[in-house]
mmCIF file of C-alpha atoms in Angstrom:
data_model
loop_
_atom_site.group_PDB
_atom_site.id
_atom_site.type_symbol
_atom_site.label_atom_id
_atom_site.label_comp_id
_atom_site.label_asym_id
_atom_site.label_seq_id
_atom_site.Cartn_x
_atom_site.Cartn_y
_atom_site.Cartn_z
ATOM 1 C CA UNK W 1 232.388 78.517 37.438
ATOM 2 C CA UNK W 2 229.361 79.759 35.441
ATOM 3 C CA UNK W 3 227.263 82.279 37.356
ATOM 4 C CA UNK W 4 224.187 80.034 37.486
ATOM 5 C CA UNK W 5 226.228 77.159 38.906
ATOM 6 C CA UNK W 6 227.755 79.516 41.470
ATOM 7 C CA UNK W 7 224.313 80.554 42.717
ATOM 8 C CA UNK W 8 223.084 76.965 42.799
ATOM 9 C CA UNK W 9 226.011 76.087 45.058
ATOM 10 C CA UNK W 10 224.996 78.789 47.544
ATOM 11 C CA UNK W 11 221.312 77.909 47.965
ATOM 12 C CA UNK W 12 220.271 75.698 50.875
ATOM 13 C CA UNK W 13 219.154 72.393 49.296
ATOM 14 C CA UNK W 14 216.321 71.776 51.797
ATOM 15 C CA UNK W 15 214.275 73.609 54.404
ATOM 16 C CA UNK W 16 216.197 71.702 57.057
ATOM 17 C CA UNK W 17 219.507 72.862 55.607
ATOM 18 C CA UNK W 18 218.238 76.443 55.525
ATOM 19 C CA UNK W 19 217.234 76.259 59.189
ATOM 20 C CA UNK W 20 220.664 74.847 60.025
ATOM 21 C CA UNK W 21 222.407 77.706 58.235
ATOM 22 C CA UNK W 22 223.703 75.571 55.384
ATOM 23 C CA UNK W 23 223.074 77.923 52.481
ATOM 24 C CA UNK W 24 220.956 80.946 51.664
ATOM 25 C CA UNK W 25 217.233 81.314 50.932
ATOM 26 C CA UNK W 26 216.340 80.646 47.256
ATOM 27 C CA UNK W 27 214.673 84.068 46.984
ATOM 28 C CA UNK W 28 217.863 85.782 48.170
ATOM 29 C CA UNK W 29 219.941 84.034 45.523
ATOM 30 C CA UNK W 30 217.352 84.711 42.821
ATOM 31 C CA UNK W 31 217.195 88.416 43.682
ATOM 32 C CA UNK W 32 220.970 88.801 43.500
ATOM 33 C CA UNK W 33 221.196 86.751 40.295
ATOM 34 C CA UNK W 34 218.566 88.884 38.533
ATOM 35 C CA UNK W 35 220.300 92.068 39.639
ATOM 36 C CA UNK W 36 223.760 90.974 38.510
ATOM 37 C CA UNK W 37 222.385 89.871 35.139
ATOM 38 C CA UNK W 38 220.756 93.285 34.638
ATOM 39 C CA UNK W 39 217.161 92.109 34.987
ATOM 40 C CA UNK W 40 216.357 94.146 38.126
ATOM 41 C CA UNK W 41 217.324 97.584 39.386
ATOM 42 C CA UNK W 42 219.259 98.165 42.568
ATOM 43 C CA UNK W 43 216.419 99.535 44.732
ATOM 44 C CA UNK W 44 214.041 96.724 43.764
ATOM 45 C CA UNK W 45 216.769 94.190 44.507
ATOM 46 C CA UNK W 46 217.574 95.685 47.910
ATOM 47 C CA UNK W 47 213.933 95.188 48.900
ATOM 48 C CA UNK W 48 213.571 91.722 47.388
ATOM 49 C CA UNK W 49 216.811 90.294 48.728
ATOM 50 C CA UNK W 50 216.026 91.363 52.290
ATOM 51 C CA UNK W 51 212.371 90.259 52.155
ATOM 52 C CA UNK W 52 212.950 86.676 53.424
ATOM 53 C CA UNK W 53 214.745 88.052 56.481
ATOM 54 C CA UNK W 54 212.248 90.847 57.098
ATOM 55 C CA UNK W 55 209.355 88.367 57.053
ATOM 56 C CA UNK W 56 211.027 85.955 59.484
ATOM 57 C CA UNK W 57 209.701 85.780 63.039
ATOM 58 C CA UNK W 58 213.186 86.642 64.324
ATOM 59 C CA UNK W 59 214.906 88.590 61.540
ATOM 60 C CA UNK W 60 217.966 89.600 63.562
ATOM 61 C CA UNK W 61 218.973 85.943 63.842
ATOM 62 C CA UNK W 62 218.755 85.322 60.086
ATOM 63 C CA UNK W 63 220.962 88.095 58.703
ATOM 64 C CA UNK W 64 224.039 85.845 58.608
ATOM 65 C CA UNK W 65 222.439 83.931 55.744
ATOM 66 C CA UNK W 66 222.197 86.969 53.477
ATOM 67 C CA UNK W 67 225.539 88.387 54.558
ATOM 68 C CA UNK W 68 227.320 85.132 53.709
ATOM 69 C CA UNK W 69 225.862 85.240 50.195
ATOM 70 C CA UNK W 70 226.821 88.882 49.694
ATOM 71 C CA UNK W 71 230.307 88.484 51.176
ATOM 72 C CA UNK W 72 231.088 85.523 48.935
ATOM 73 C CA UNK W 73 229.701 87.287 45.862
ATOM 74 C CA UNK W 74 231.925 90.287 46.560
ATOM 75 C CA UNK W 75 235.083 88.182 46.795
ATOM 76 C CA UNK W 76 234.420 85.271 44.434
ATOM 77 C CA UNK W 77 232.719 86.841 41.407
ATOM 78 C CA UNK W 78 234.057 89.148 38.677
ATOM 79 C CA UNK W 79 235.217 92.732 39.143
ATOM 80 C CA UNK W 80 232.012 94.098 37.622
ATOM 81 C CA UNK W 81 229.882 91.841 39.800
ATOM 82 C CA UNK W 82 231.892 92.881 42.861
ATOM 83 C CA UNK W 83 231.254 96.558 42.121
ATOM 84 C CA UNK W 84 227.535 95.920 41.666
ATOM 85 C CA UNK W 85 227.260 93.818 44.822
ATOM 86 C CA UNK W 86 229.014 96.456 46.925
ATOM 87 C CA UNK W 87 226.627 99.073 45.532
ATOM 88 C CA UNK W 88 223.738 96.764 46.457
ATOM 89 C CA UNK W 89 225.070 96.491 50.001
ATOM 90 C CA UNK W 90 225.025 100.293 50.206
ATOM 91 C CA UNK W 91 221.444 100.291 48.909
ATOM 92 C CA UNK W 92 220.443 97.770 51.592
ATOM 93 C CA UNK W 93 221.989 100.033 54.213
ATOM 94 C CA UNK W 94 219.950 102.959 52.888
ATOM 95 C CA UNK W 95 216.579 101.174 52.957
ATOM 96 C CA UNK W 96 213.961 102.895 55.129
ATOM 97 C CA UNK W 97 212.982 101.212 58.423
ATOM 98 C CA UNK W 98 210.292 98.538 58.280
ATOM 99 C CA UNK W 99 207.882 97.036 60.784
ATOM 100 C CA UNK W 100 210.239 94.085 61.363
ATOM 101 C CA UNK W 101 212.348 96.232 63.682
ATOM 102 C CA UNK W 102 215.567 95.172 61.952
ATOM 103 C CA UNK W 103 217.890 98.180 61.619
ATOM 104 C CA UNK W 104 219.472 97.443 58.251
ATOM 105 C CA UNK W 105 221.042 100.901 58.260
ATOM 106 C CA UNK W 106 223.657 99.424 60.596
ATOM 107 C CA UNK W 107 224.120 96.249 58.501
ATOM 108 C CA UNK W 108 223.812 94.148 61.680
ATOM 109 C CA UNK W 109 226.081 91.124 61.595
ATOM 110 C CA UNK W 110 227.783 91.974 58.307
ATOM 111 C CA UNK W 111 231.141 92.924 59.831
ATOM 112 C CA UNK W 112 231.128 89.793 61.966
ATOM 113 C CA UNK W 113 230.418 87.567 58.957
ATOM 114 C CA UNK W 114 233.129 89.240 56.878
ATOM 115 C CA UNK W 115 235.606 88.900 59.728
ATOM 116 C CA UNK W 116 234.839 85.192 60.065
ATOM 117 C CA UNK W 117 235.235 84.573 56.343
ATOM 118 C CA UNK W 118 238.107 86.865 55.410
ATOM 119 C CA UNK W 119 239.908 88.480 58.348
ATOM 120 C CA UNK W 120 240.857 85.677 60.727
ATOM 121 C CA UNK W 121 244.452 85.950 59.486
ATOM 122 C CA UNK W 122 244.587 89.392 61.109
ATOM 123 C CA UNK W 123 244.159 87.742 64.515
ATOM 124 C CA UNK W 124 247.111 85.381 64.082
ATOM 125 C CA UNK W 125 248.995 83.260 61.526
ATOM 126 C CA UNK W 126 247.001 81.157 59.073
ATOM 127 C CA UNK W 127 247.762 77.477 58.656
ATOM 128 C CA UNK W 128 249.593 78.019 55.363
ATOM 129 C CA UNK W 129 252.106 80.290 57.133
ATOM 130 C CA UNK W 130 253.385 77.341 59.161
ATOM 131 C CA UNK W 131 254.721 75.615 56.042
ATOM 132 C CA UNK W 132 255.922 78.432 53.801
ATOM 133 C CA UNK W 133 258.811 76.428 52.401
ATOM 134 C CA UNK W 134 256.412 73.694 51.373
ATOM 135 C CA UNK W 135 254.076 76.016 49.465
ATOM 136 C CA UNK W 136 254.102 75.439 45.720
ATOM 137 C CA UNK W 137 254.349 78.393 43.351
ATOM 138 C CA UNK W 138 250.776 77.734 42.232
ATOM 139 C CA UNK W 139 249.545 77.837 45.833
ATOM 140 C CA UNK W 140 251.356 81.131 46.428
ATOM 141 C CA UNK W 141 249.737 82.612 43.333
ATOM 142 C CA UNK W 142 246.336 81.406 44.570
ATOM 143 C CA UNK W 143 246.893 82.976 47.995
ATOM 144 C CA UNK W 144 248.070 86.257 46.483
ATOM 145 C CA UNK W 145 244.956 86.430 44.334
ATOM 146 C CA UNK W 146 242.761 85.714 47.345
ATOM 147 C CA UNK W 147 244.308 88.416 49.514
ATOM 148 C CA UNK W 148 244.285 90.882 46.633
ATOM 149 C CA UNK W 149 240.568 90.191 46.132
ATOM 150 C CA UNK W 150 239.817 90.611 49.843
ATOM 151 C CA UNK W 151 241.864 93.801 50.172
ATOM 152 C CA UNK W 152 240.374 95.294 47.021
ATOM 153 C CA UNK W 153 236.833 94.555 48.179
ATOM 154 C CA UNK W 154 237.426 95.975 51.653
ATOM 155 C CA UNK W 155 238.978 99.152 50.284
ATOM 156 C CA UNK W 156 236.088 99.657 47.867
ATOM 157 C CA UNK W 157 233.603 99.161 50.707
ATOM 158 C CA UNK W 158 235.562 101.686 52.763
ATOM 159 C CA UNK W 159 235.247 104.238 49.950
ATOM 160 C CA UNK W 160 231.468 103.779 50.150
ATOM 161 C CA UNK W 161 231.509 104.189 53.950
ATOM 162 C CA UNK W 162 230.433 100.582 54.468
ATOM 163 C CA UNK W 163 233.432 99.694 56.642
ATOM 164 C CA UNK W 164 235.649 101.940 58.791
ATOM 165 C CA UNK W 165 239.202 103.125 58.159
ATOM 166 C CA UNK W 166 240.288 100.902 61.048
ATOM 167 C CA UNK W 167 239.890 97.911 58.753
ATOM 168 C CA UNK W 168 242.580 99.271 56.484
ATOM 169 C CA UNK W 169 244.836 100.302 59.357
ATOM 170 C CA UNK W 170 244.664 96.797 60.789
ATOM 171 C CA UNK W 171 245.800 95.356 57.454
ATOM 172 C CA UNK W 172 248.682 97.845 57.324
ATOM 173 C CA UNK W 173 249.602 96.834 60.862
ATOM 174 C CA UNK W 174 250.612 93.425 59.499
ATOM 175 C CA UNK W 175 253.853 95.271 58.735
ATOM 176 C CA UNK W 176 254.458 95.604 62.481
ATOM 177 C CA UNK W 177 253.916 91.947 63.305
ATOM 178 C CA UNK W 178 256.978 90.170 61.827
ATOM 179 C CA UNK W 179 254.638 87.737 60.115
ATOM 180 C CA UNK W 180 256.309 84.886 58.273
ATOM 181 C CA UNK W 181 253.770 85.192 55.490
ATOM 182 C CA UNK W 182 254.260 88.908 54.831
ATOM 183 C CA UNK W 183 255.522 88.142 51.311
ATOM 184 C CA UNK W 184 252.070 86.793 50.416
ATOM 185 C CA UNK W 185 250.118 89.172 52.654
ATOM 186 C CA UNK W 186 251.747 92.089 50.841
ATOM 187 C CA UNK W 187 249.070 91.545 48.189
ATOM 188 C CA UNK W 188 246.353 92.597 50.644
ATOM 189 C CA UNK W 189 248.320 95.613 51.863
ATOM 190 C CA UNK W 190 248.947 96.629 48.261
ATOM 191 C CA UNK W 191 245.261 96.281 47.364
ATOM 192 C CA UNK W 192 244.192 98.587 50.189
ATOM 193 C CA UNK W 193 246.747 101.248 49.270
ATOM 194 C CA UNK W 194 246.100 100.937 45.533
ATOM 195 C CA UNK W 195 242.361 101.462 45.913
ATOM 196 C CA UNK W 196 242.071 103.722 48.957
ATOM 197 C CA UNK W 197 245.556 104.841 50.002
ATOM 198 C CA UNK W 198 244.862 108.560 49.674
ATOM 199 C CA UNK W 199 241.549 108.299 51.560
ATOM 200 C CA UNK W 200 243.209 106.270 54.331
ATOM 201 C CA UNK W 201 245.904 108.917 54.596
ATOM 202 C CA UNK W 202 243.195 111.531 55.173
ATOM 203 C CA UNK W 203 241.979 109.524 58.184
ATOM 204 C CA UNK W 204 245.363 109.624 59.919
ATOM 205 C CA UNK W 205 245.560 111.741 63.071
ATOM 206 C CA UNK W 206 248.224 114.421 62.936
ATOM 207 C CA UNK W 207 248.938 114.378 66.692
ATOM 208 C CA UNK W 208 250.815 111.679 68.586
ATOM 209 C CA UNK W 209 247.890 110.379 70.634
ATOM 210 C CA UNK W 210 248.099 106.648 71.277
ATOM 211 C CA UNK W 211 246.577 104.569 68.537
ATOM 212 C CA UNK W 212 246.435 100.938 67.544
ATOM 213 C CA UNK W 213 245.052 98.776 64.750
ATOM 214 C CA UNK W 214 241.545 98.987 66.217
ATOM 215 C CA UNK W 215 241.599 102.780 66.440
ATOM 216 C CA UNK W 216 242.451 105.701 64.189
ATOM 217 C CA UNK W 217 246.129 105.644 63.219
ATOM 218 C CA UNK W 218 248.485 108.500 64.041
ATOM 219 C CA UNK W 219 250.997 110.090 61.719
ATOM 220 C CA UNK W 220 253.716 108.358 63.744
ATOM 221 C CA UNK W 221 252.156 104.939 63.088
ATOM 222 C CA UNK W 222 251.657 105.724 59.402
ATOM 223 C CA UNK W 223 255.322 106.698 59.131
ATOM 224 C CA UNK W 224 256.407 103.458 60.820
ATOM 225 C CA UNK W 225 254.394 101.431 58.337
ATOM 226 C CA UNK W 226 255.989 103.311 55.455
ATOM 227 C CA UNK W 227 259.452 102.649 56.865
ATOM 228 C CA UNK W 228 258.560 98.980 57.337
ATOM 229 C CA UNK W 229 257.625 98.802 53.650
ATOM 230 C CA UNK W 230 260.983 100.233 52.637
ATOM 231 C CA UNK W 231 262.937 97.137 53.729
ATOM 232 C CA UNK W 232 261.107 94.479 51.668
ATOM 233 C CA UNK W 233 261.186 96.827 48.670
ATOM 234 C CA UNK W 234 264.989 96.568 48.547
ATOM 235 C CA UNK W 235 267.049 93.956 46.740
ATOM 236 C CA UNK W 236 268.613 91.465 49.097
ATOM 237 C CA UNK W 237 265.575 91.169 51.354
ATOM 238 C CA UNK W 238 263.994 87.756 51.882
ATOM 239 C CA UNK W 239 260.885 88.921 50.073
ATOM 240 C CA UNK W 240 260.220 87.496 46.604
ATOM 241 C CA UNK W 241 260.532 89.557 43.452
ATOM 242 C CA UNK W 242 256.731 89.874 43.333
ATOM 243 C CA UNK W 243 256.636 90.942 46.970
ATOM 244 C CA UNK W 244 259.312 93.585 46.352
ATOM 245 C CA UNK W 245 257.415 94.908 43.348
ATOM 246 C CA UNK W 246 254.267 95.330 45.425
ATOM 247 C CA UNK W 247 256.181 96.871 48.346
ATOM 248 C CA UNK W 248 257.705 99.505 46.037
ATOM 249 C CA UNK W 249 254.246 100.423 44.764
ATOM 250 C CA UNK W 250 252.929 100.525 48.337
ATOM 251 C CA UNK W 251 255.592 103.033 49.379
ATOM 252 C CA UNK W 252 254.675 105.228 46.410
ATOM 253 C CA UNK W 253 251.023 105.181 47.465
ATOM 254 C CA UNK W 254 251.709 106.273 51.039
#
């Protein structure tokens, strides 16, 4: 989809739709479009794109609108546009406080929006996992691309300290869950390790204190994940050839 058409699809068509949360503010879309096309610098854009929220009578209740636009730009647009949008998110975080009282330094609501859009599968099986045998090859390719895009984006945000290491550990913990869709989900695990595997490894605790997917991982947990990756990387496993290829690369990056 051409970039202009993509932005047009994200803008709320009416004031009523905007109030109902059906799309972003036109000024938010315009600010991001100008920035991605090279017509505005990052600091100017950070101010402009947050202006509609900052001027609202209740800015804390309007952040979801901007976060939805930014989240979708990060995942749906090109690699270059993803990099630029993530850098913009960091610039928004670094904006000085304003009289609106909205603490953008904490990116309020961003994690919740991202979780709703792209991490629900970490809370339980997605619908497509219930009919794996019925998935066409084209659908599997589409899903792999989606999870690769999500994992890549999350890992890049982690490297800019926009999301915590726990996000990556929770993705790796899919290896502990006996998920039917692990063959496809391997694309997300691979993306995290490809982009930020060494940095994630630095976050691992060396002692054996209890840890889970919502806390810092221990060396014991990290080792279990690596062992879990060893099985699908072998010939004879039920994982596809593509899944085995990714699993082998994952082991090398741990």
